[in-house]
């Protein structure tokens, strides 16, 4: 079930709870694509779906709990915020893998695609977020 709620500019935000399994990255991409089409921000589709994939993959691999909460919001006309909440209170740390390693580049990719990202730790876990912005809004 997808829930809609108002964001700071009055556009609906979209959120859903997913099982903490790798396949949830595809569900998150679908939710992001739906939101961006509704908001007519298709120019952000590639970057936003990739950011969503990486944040969900990190929550599945490094988070805890059977479920994760995913949301995509529109805090300003040209900015989209993607958030993933899991039950681990451990903050994510970017890795610097060598050329032979096949994993560990997710947060570096998020940092390269997003105009900002971070993690907020709270009593029941943490929320990792990233903002993607349309060049027209810069």
Coordinates of N, CA, C and O in Angstrom, one line a residue:
X1 N 0.8 -1.2 0.0 CA 0.0 0.0 0.0 C 0.9 1.2 0.0 O 1.8 1.3 0.7
X2 N 0.5 2.2 -0.8 CA 1.3 3.5 -0.9 C 0.5 4.5 -0.2 O -0.7 4.7 -0.4
X3 N 1.2 5.2 0.7 CA 0.5 6.3 1.4 C 1.0 7.6 0.8 O 2.1 7.8 0.5
X4 N 0.1 8.6 0.7 CA 0.4 9.9 0.2 C 0.2 10.9 1.4 O -0.8 10.8 2.1
X5 N 1.1 11.9 1.5 CA 0.9 12.9 2.5 C 1.5 14.2 1.9 O 2.4 14.1 1.0
X6 N 1.1 15.3 2.4 CA 1.6 16.6 1.9 C 3.0 16.8 2.3 O 3.4 16.5 3.4
X7 N 3.8 17.4 1.4 CA 5.1 17.9 1.7 C 5.1 19.4 1.8 O 4.1 20.0 1.7
X8 N 6.3 20.0 2.0 CA 6.3 21.4 2.3 C 5.8 22.3 1.1 O 5.4 23.4 1.3
X9 N 5.8 21.8 -0.1 CA 5.2 22.6 -1.2 C 3.8 22.1 -1.6 O 3.3 22.5 -2.6
X10 N 3.2 21.3 -0.8 CA 1.9 20.8 -1.1 C 1.8 19.6 -2.0 O 0.7 19.2 -2.3
X11 N 2.9 19.1 -2.5 CA 2.9 17.9 -3.4 C 2.8 16.7 -2.5 O 3.3 16.7 -1.4
X12 N 2.1 15.7 -2.9 CA 2.0 14.5 -2.1 C 3.4 13.8 -2.0 O 4.1 13.8 -3.0
X13 N 3.7 13.2 -0.8 CA 4.9 12.4 -0.7 C 4.4 11.0 -0.8 O 3.2 10.7 -0.5
X14 N 5.3 10.1 -1.1 CA 4.9 8.7 -1.2 C 5.8 7.8 -0.3 O 7.0 8.0 -0.2
X15 N 5.1 6.9 0.4 CA 5.9 6.1 1.3 C 5.3 4.7 1.3 O 4.1 4.5 1.1
X16 N 6.2 3.7 1.6 CA 5.8 2.3 1.7 C 6.7 1.6 2.6 O 7.9 1.9 2.6
X17 N 6.2 0.6 3.2 CA 7.0 -0.4 4.0 C 7.3 -1.6 3.1 O 6.4 -2.1 2.5
X18 N 8.6 -1.9 3.0 CA 9.0 -3.1 2.2 C 9.7 -4.1 3.1 O 10.3 -3.8 4.1
X19 N 9.7 -5.4 2.7 CA 10.5 -6.4 3.4 C 11.9 -6.1 3.2 O 12.3 -5.5 2.2
X20 N 12.7 -6.4 4.2 CA 14.2 -6.1 4.1 C 14.8 -7.2 3.3 O 15.5 -8.1 3.8
X21 N 14.6 -7.2 2.0 CA 15.1 -8.2 1.0 C 15.6 -7.5 -0.2 O 15.1 -6.4 -0.5
X22 N 16.6 -8.0 -0.9 CA 17.2 -7.4 -2.1 C 16.1 -7.0 -3.1 O 16.2 -5.9 -3.8
X23 N 15.1 -7.7 -3.3 CA 14.0 -7.4 -4.3 C 13.3 -6.1 -4.0 O 12.6 -5.6 -4.9
X24 N 13.4 -5.6 -2.8 CA 12.7 -4.4 -2.4 C 13.3 -3.2 -3.2 O 12.6 -2.2 -3.3
X25 N 14.5 -3.3 -3.6 CA 15.1 -2.2 -4.4 C 14.3 -1.9 -5.7 O 14.0 -0.8 -6.0
X26 N 13.8 -3.0 -6.3 CA 13.0 -2.8 -7.5 C 11.6 -2.1 -7.2 O 11.1 -1.3 -7.9
X27 N 11.0 -2.5 -6.0 CA 9.8 -1.9 -5.6 C 10.0 -0.4 -5.3 O 9.2 0.4 -5.6
X28 N 11.1 -0.1 -4.7 CA 11.5 1.3 -4.4 C 11.6 2.1 -5.7 O 11.2 3.3 -5.8
X29 N 12.3 1.5 -6.7 CA 12.5 2.2 -8.0 C 11.1 2.5 -8.6 O 10.9 3.6 -9.1
X30 N 10.2 1.6 -8.5 CA 8.9 1.8 -9.0 C 8.1 2.9 -8.4 O 7.5 3.7 -9.0
X31 N 8.3 3.0 -7.0 CA 7.6 4.1 -6.3 C 8.2 5.4 -6.7 O 7.5 6.4 -6.9
X32 N 9.5 5.5 -6.8 CA 10.2 6.7 -7.2 C 9.7 7.1 -8.6 O 9.4 8.3 -8.9
X33 N 9.7 6.2 -9.5 CA 9.3 6.5 -10.9 C 7.8 7.0 -10.9 O 7.5 8.0 -11.6
X34 N 6.9 6.4 -10.1 CA 5.6 6.9 -10.1 C 5.5 8.4 -9.6 O 4.9 9.2 -10.2
X35 N 6.2 8.6 -8.5 CA 6.2 10.0 -7.9 C 6.8 11.0 -8.9 O 6.2 12.1 -9.1
X36 N 7.9 10.7 -9.6 CA 8.5 11.6 -10.5 C 7.6 11.9 -11.7 O 7.6 13.0 -12.2
X37 N 6.9 10.9 -12.1 CA 6.0 11.1 -13.3 C 4.8 12.0 -12.8 O 4.4 12.9 -13.6
X38 N 4.3 11.8 -11.7 CA 3.2 12.6 -11.1 C 3.7 14.1 -11.0 O 2.9 15.0 -11.4
X39 N 4.9 14.2 -10.5 CA 5.4 15.6 -10.3 C 6.0 16.2 -11.6 O 6.5 17.3 -11.5
X40 N 6.0 15.4 -12.7 CA 6.6 15.9 -13.9 C 8.1 16.2 -13.8 O 8.6 17.2 -14.3
X41 N 8.8 15.4 -13.1 CA 10.2 15.5 -12.8 C 11.0 14.3 -13.4 O 11.9 13.8 -12.9
X42 N 10.5 13.9 -14.6 CA 11.1 12.7 -15.3 C 12.6 12.9 -15.5 O 13.4 12.0 -15.6
X43 N 13.1 14.2 -15.6 CA 14.5 14.4 -15.8 C 15.4 13.8 -14.7 O 16.6 13.6 -14.8
X44 N 14.8 13.6 -13.5 CA 15.5 13.1 -12.3 C 15.4 11.6 -12.2 O 15.9 11.0 -11.3
X45 N 14.7 10.9 -13.2 CA 14.4 9.5 -13.1 C 15.7 8.6 -12.9 O 15.7 7.8 -12.0
X46 N 16.6 8.8 -13.8 CA 17.8 7.9 -13.7 C 18.6 8.1 -12.4 O 18.9 7.1 -11.7
X47 N 18.9 9.3 -12.0 CA 19.6 9.5 -10.8 C 18.8 9.1 -9.6 O 19.4 8.4 -8.7
X48 N 17.5 9.4 -9.5 CA 16.7 9.1 -8.4 C 16.5 7.6 -8.2 O 16.6 7.1 -7.1
X49 N 16.3 6.9 -9.3 CA 16.1 5.4 -9.1 C 17.4 4.7 -8.7 O 17.4 3.8 -7.9
X50 N 18.5 5.2 -9.2 CA 19.8 4.7 -8.8 C 20.1 5.0 -7.3 O 20.5 4.1 -6.6
X51 N 19.8 6.2 -6.9 CA 20.0 6.5 -5.5 C 19.1 5.6 -4.6 O 19.5 5.1 -3.6
X52 N 17.8 5.5 -5.0 CA 16.9 4.6 -4.2 C 17.4 3.2 -4.2 O 17.4 2.6 -3.1
X53 N 17.9 2.7 -5.3 CA 18.5 1.3 -5.3 C 19.6 1.2 -4.3 O 19.6 0.2 -3.5
X54 N 20.5 2.1 -4.3 CA 21.7 2.0 -3.4 C 21.3 2.2 -1.9 O 21.8 1.4 -1.1
X55 N 20.4 3.1 -1.6 CA 20.0 3.2 -0.2 C 19.2 2.0 0.3 O 19.5 1.6 1.4
X56 N 18.4 1.4 -0.5 CA 17.7 0.2 -0.1 C 18.6 -0.9 0.0 O 18.6 -1.7 1.0
X57 N 19.5 -1.1 -0.9 CA 20.5 -2.2 -0.9 C 21.4 -2.1 0.4 O 21.6 -3.1 1.1
X58 N 21.8 -0.9 0.8 CA 22.5 -0.7 2.0 C 21.7 -1.0 3.2 O 22.2 -1.7 4.2
X59 N 20.4 -0.6 3.2 CA 19.6 -1.0 4.4 C 19.4 -2.5 4.5 O 19.4 -3.0 5.6
X60 N 19.2 -3.1 3.4 CA 19.1 -4.6 3.4 C 20.3 -5.3 3.9 O 20.3 -6.2 4.7
X61 N 21.5 -4.8 3.4 CA 22.8 -5.5 3.7 C 23.2 -5.1 5.1 O 23.7 -6.0 5.8
X62 N 23.1 -3.9 5.5 CA 23.8 -3.4 6.7 C 22.8 -3.1 7.8 O 23.2 -2.9 9.0
X63 N 21.5 -2.9 7.5 CA 20.5 -2.6 8.5 C 20.1 -3.8 9.3 O 20.6 -4.9 9.2
X64 N 19.1 -3.6 10.1 CA 18.5 -4.7 10.9 C 17.0 -4.6 10.8 O 16.4 -3.5 10.5
X65 N 16.3 -5.6 11.1 CA 14.9 -5.7 11.1 C 14.4 -6.4 9.9 O 15.1 -6.6 8.9
X66 N 13.1 -6.8 9.9 CA 12.5 -7.6 8.8 C 12.0 -6.6 7.8 O 11.7 -7.1 6.7
X67 N 11.8 -5.4 8.1 CA 11.2 -4.4 7.2 C 12.0 -3.1 7.2 O 12.7 -2.8 8.1
X68 N 11.8 -2.4 6.1 CA 12.3 -1.0 6.0 C 11.3 -0.1 5.5 O 10.3 -0.5 4.8
X69 N 11.3 1.2 5.9 CA 10.4 2.2 5.5 C 11.1 3.0 4.4 O 12.2 3.4 4.5
X70 N 10.4 3.2 3.3 CA 10.9 3.9 2.1 C 10.0 5.1 1.8 O 8.8 4.9 1.9
X71 N 10.6 6.2 1.5 CA 9.7 7.4 1.1 C 10.4 8.2 0.1 O 11.7 8.2 0.0
X72 N 9.6 8.9 -0.7 CA 10.1 9.9 -1.7 C 9.2 11.1 -1.5 O 8.0 11.0 -1.5
X73 N 9.9 12.3 -1.3 CA 9.2 13.5 -1.1 C 9.7 14.6 -2.0 O 10.8 14.5 -2.6
X74 N 8.9 15.7 -2.0 CA 9.3 16.8 -2.9 C 9.4 18.0 -2.0 O 8.4 18.8 -2.0
X75 N 10.5 18.3 -1.3 CA 10.5 19.4 -0.4 C 10.6 20.8 -1.1 O 10.3 21.8 -0.5
X76 N 10.9 20.8 -2.4 CA 10.9 22.1 -3.1 C 10.6 21.7 -4.6 O 10.6 20.6 -5.0
X77 N 10.3 22.7 -5.4 CA 9.8 22.4 -6.8 C 10.8 21.5 -7.6 O 10.4 20.8 -8.5
X78 N 12.1 21.7 -7.4 CA 13.1 20.9 -8.2 C 13.9 19.9 -7.4 O 14.8 19.4 -8.0
X79 N 13.5 19.7 -6.2 CA 14.3 18.8 -5.3 C 13.4 17.6 -4.9 O 12.3 17.8 -4.5
X80 N 14.0 16.4 -4.9 CA 13.4 15.2 -4.4 C 14.2 14.6 -3.3 O 15.4 14.6 -3.4
X81 N 13.6 14.2 -2.2 CA 14.3 13.6 -1.1 C 13.8 12.1 -1.0 O 12.7 11.8 -1.0
X82 N 14.8 11.2 -1.0 CA 14.6 9.8 -0.9 C 15.1 9.4 0.5 O 16.2 9.7 0.8
X83 N 14.3 8.7 1.2 CA 14.6 8.2 2.5 C 14.4 6.8 2.8 O 13.4 6.2 2.3
X84 N 15.3 6.1 3.5 CA 15.1 4.7 3.9 C 15.4 4.6 5.4 O 16.4 5.1 5.8
X85 N 14.5 4.0 6.1 CA 14.6 3.9 7.5 C 14.7 2.4 7.8 O 13.9 1.6 7.4
X86 N 15.7 2.0 8.7 CA 15.8 0.6 9.1 C 16.0 0.7 10.7 O 16.0 1.7 11.2
X87 N 16.1 -0.5 11.3 CA 16.1 -0.6 12.7 C 17.5 -0.6 13.3 O 17.7 -0.7 14.5
X88 N 18.5 -0.4 12.5 CA 19.9 -0.3 13.0 C 20.2 1.1 13.3 O 19.8 2.0 12.6
X89 N 21.0 1.3 14.4 CA 21.4 2.7 14.8 C 22.8 3.0 14.4 O 23.4 4.0 14.7
X90 N 23.4 2.1 13.6 CA 24.8 2.3 13.1 C 24.7 3.2 11.8 O 24.0 2.9 10.9
X91 N 25.4 4.3 11.9 CA 25.5 5.2 10.8 C 26.3 4.6 9.6 O 27.3 3.9 9.8
X92 N 25.8 4.9 8.4 CA 26.6 4.4 7.2 C 27.9 5.2 7.0 O 27.9 6.4 7.3
X93 N 28.9 4.5 6.6 CA 30.2 5.1 6.4 C 30.6 4.8 4.9 O 30.7 3.6 4.6
X94 N 30.9 5.8 4.1 CA 31.4 5.5 2.8 C 32.7 4.7 2.8 O 33.5 4.9 3.7
X95 N 32.8 3.7 1.9 CA 34.0 2.9 1.8 C 34.8 3.4 0.6 O 34.3 4.0 -0.3
X96 N 36.1 3.0 0.6 CA 37.0 3.4 -0.5 C 37.6 2.1 -1.0 O 38.8 1.8 -0.8
X97 N 36.8 1.3 -1.7 CA 37.3 0.0 -2.2 C 38.4 0.2 -3.3 O 38.5 1.2 -4.0
X98 N 39.3 -0.8 -3.3 CA 40.3 -0.8 -4.4 C 39.7 -1.3 -5.7 O 38.5 -1.7 -5.7
X99 N 40.4 -1.2 -6.8 CA 39.9 -1.6 -8.1 C 39.5 -3.0 -8.2 O 38.6 -3.3 -9.0
X100 N 40.0 -3.9 -7.4 CA 39.6 -5.3 -7.5 C 38.4 -5.7 -6.8 O 37.7 -6.7 -7.0
X101 N 38.0 -4.8 -5.8 CA 36.8 -5.1 -5.0 C 35.5 -4.8 -5.9 O 35.5 -3.9 -6.6
X102 N 34.5 -5.7 -5.7 CA 33.3 -5.6 -6.5 C 32.2 -4.9 -5.7 O 31.1 -4.7 -6.3
X103 N 32.4 -4.6 -4.5 CA 31.3 -4.0 -3.6 C 31.9 -2.8 -2.9 O 33.1 -2.6 -2.9
X104 N 31.0 -2.1 -2.3 CA 31.4 -1.0 -1.4 C 31.4 0.4 -2.0 O 31.9 1.3 -1.4
X105 N 30.8 0.5 -3.2 CA 30.8 1.9 -3.8 C 29.5 2.6 -3.7 O 29.3 3.7 -4.3
X106 N 28.5 2.0 -3.1 CA 27.1 2.5 -3.1 C 27.0 3.9 -2.6 O 26.4 4.8 -3.2
X107 N 27.6 4.2 -1.4 CA 27.5 5.6 -0.9 C 28.3 6.6 -1.6 O 27.9 7.7 -1.7
X108 N 29.4 6.1 -2.3 CA 30.1 7.0 -3.1 C 29.3 7.4 -4.3 O 29.3 8.6 -4.8
X109 N 28.6 6.5 -4.9 CA 27.6 6.7 -6.0 C 26.5 7.7 -5.5 O 26.2 8.6 -6.3
X110 N 25.9 7.4 -4.4 CA 24.9 8.3 -3.9 C 25.5 9.7 -3.7 O 24.8 10.7 -4.2
X111 N 26.6 9.9 -3.2 CA 27.2 11.2 -3.0 C 27.5 11.9 -4.3 O 27.4 13.1 -4.4
X112 N 27.8 11.1 -5.3 CA 28.1 11.7 -6.7 C 26.8 12.1 -7.4 O 26.8 13.1 -8.1
X113 N 25.7 11.5 -7.1 CA 24.4 11.8 -7.8 C 23.6 12.7 -7.0 O 22.7 13.4 -7.6
X114 N 23.7 12.8 -5.7 CA 22.8 13.6 -4.9 C 23.5 15.0 -4.6 O 24.7 15.1 -4.6
X115 N 22.7 16.0 -4.4 CA 23.2 17.3 -3.9 C 23.5 17.3 -2.5 O 24.1 18.2 -2.0
X116 N 23.0 16.3 -1.8 CA 23.3 16.1 -0.3 C 22.8 14.8 0.1 O 21.8 14.3 -0.4
X117 N 23.4 14.2 1.2 CA 22.9 13.0 1.8 C 23.3 13.0 3.2 O 24.2 13.7 3.6
X118 N 22.7 12.2 4.0 CA 23.0 12.1 5.4 C 22.3 10.9 6.1 O 21.5 10.2 5.5
X119 N 22.5 10.8 7.4 CA 21.8 9.8 8.2 C 21.4 10.4 9.5 O 22.2 11.2 10.1
X120 N 20.2 10.2 9.9 CA 19.6 10.6 11.2 C 19.3 9.4 12.0 O 18.6 8.6 11.7
X121 N 20.0 9.4 13.2 CA 19.8 8.3 14.1 C 18.7 8.7 15.1 O 18.7 9.8 15.6
X122 N 17.8 7.7 15.4 CA 16.7 8.0 16.3 C 16.5 6.8 17.2 O 17.2 5.8 17.0
X123 N 15.6 6.8 18.1 CA 15.4 5.8 19.1 C 15.2 4.4 18.5 O 15.6 3.4 19.0
X124 N 14.5 4.3 17.3 CA 14.1 3.0 16.8 C 15.0 2.6 15.6 O 14.7 1.6 14.9
X125 N 16.1 3.4 15.3 CA 17.0 3.0 14.2 C 17.6 4.2 13.6 O 18.0 5.2 14.2
X126 N 17.6 4.2 12.2 CA 18.2 5.4 11.5 C 17.4 5.6 10.2 O 16.8 4.6 9.7
X127 N 17.5 6.8 9.7 CA 17.0 7.1 8.4 C 18.1 7.7 7.6 O 18.8 8.6 8.0
X128 N 18.4 7.1 6.4 CA 19.4 7.6 5.5 C 18.6 8.3 4.4 O 17.7 7.7 3.8
X129 N 19.1 9.5 4.0 CA 18.3 10.2 3.0 C 19.3 10.8 2.0 O 20.5 10.9 2.3
X130 N 18.8 11.1 0.9 CA 19.6 11.8 -0.2 C 18.6 12.7 -1.0 O 17.5 12.3 -1.2
X131 N 19.1 13.9 -1.4 CA 18.4 14.8 -2.2 C 18.9 14.8 -3.6 O 20.2 14.9 -3.8
X132 N 18.0 14.7 -4.5 CA 18.4 14.8 -5.9 C 17.7 16.1 -6.5 O 16.5 16.3 -6.2
X133 N 18.4 16.8 -7.3 CA 17.9 18.1 -7.7 C 18.0 18.2 -9.2 O 19.0 17.8 -9.8
X134 N 16.9 18.7 -9.9 CA 16.9 19.0 -11.3 C 17.8 20.2 -11.6 O 17.8 21.2 -10.8
X135 N 18.6 20.1 -12.6 CA 19.5 21.2 -13.0 C 18.7 22.5 -13.2 O 19.3 23.6 -12.9
X136 N 17.5 22.5 -13.5 CA 16.7 23.7 -13.7 C 16.5 24.4 -12.3 O 16.3 25.6 -12.3
X137 N 16.7 23.7 -11.3 CA 16.5 24.2 -9.9 C 17.8 24.7 -9.3 O 17.8 25.2 -8.2
X138 N 18.9 24.6 -10.0 CA 20.1 25.0 -9.3 C 20.5 26.4 -9.6 O 19.9 27.0 -10.5

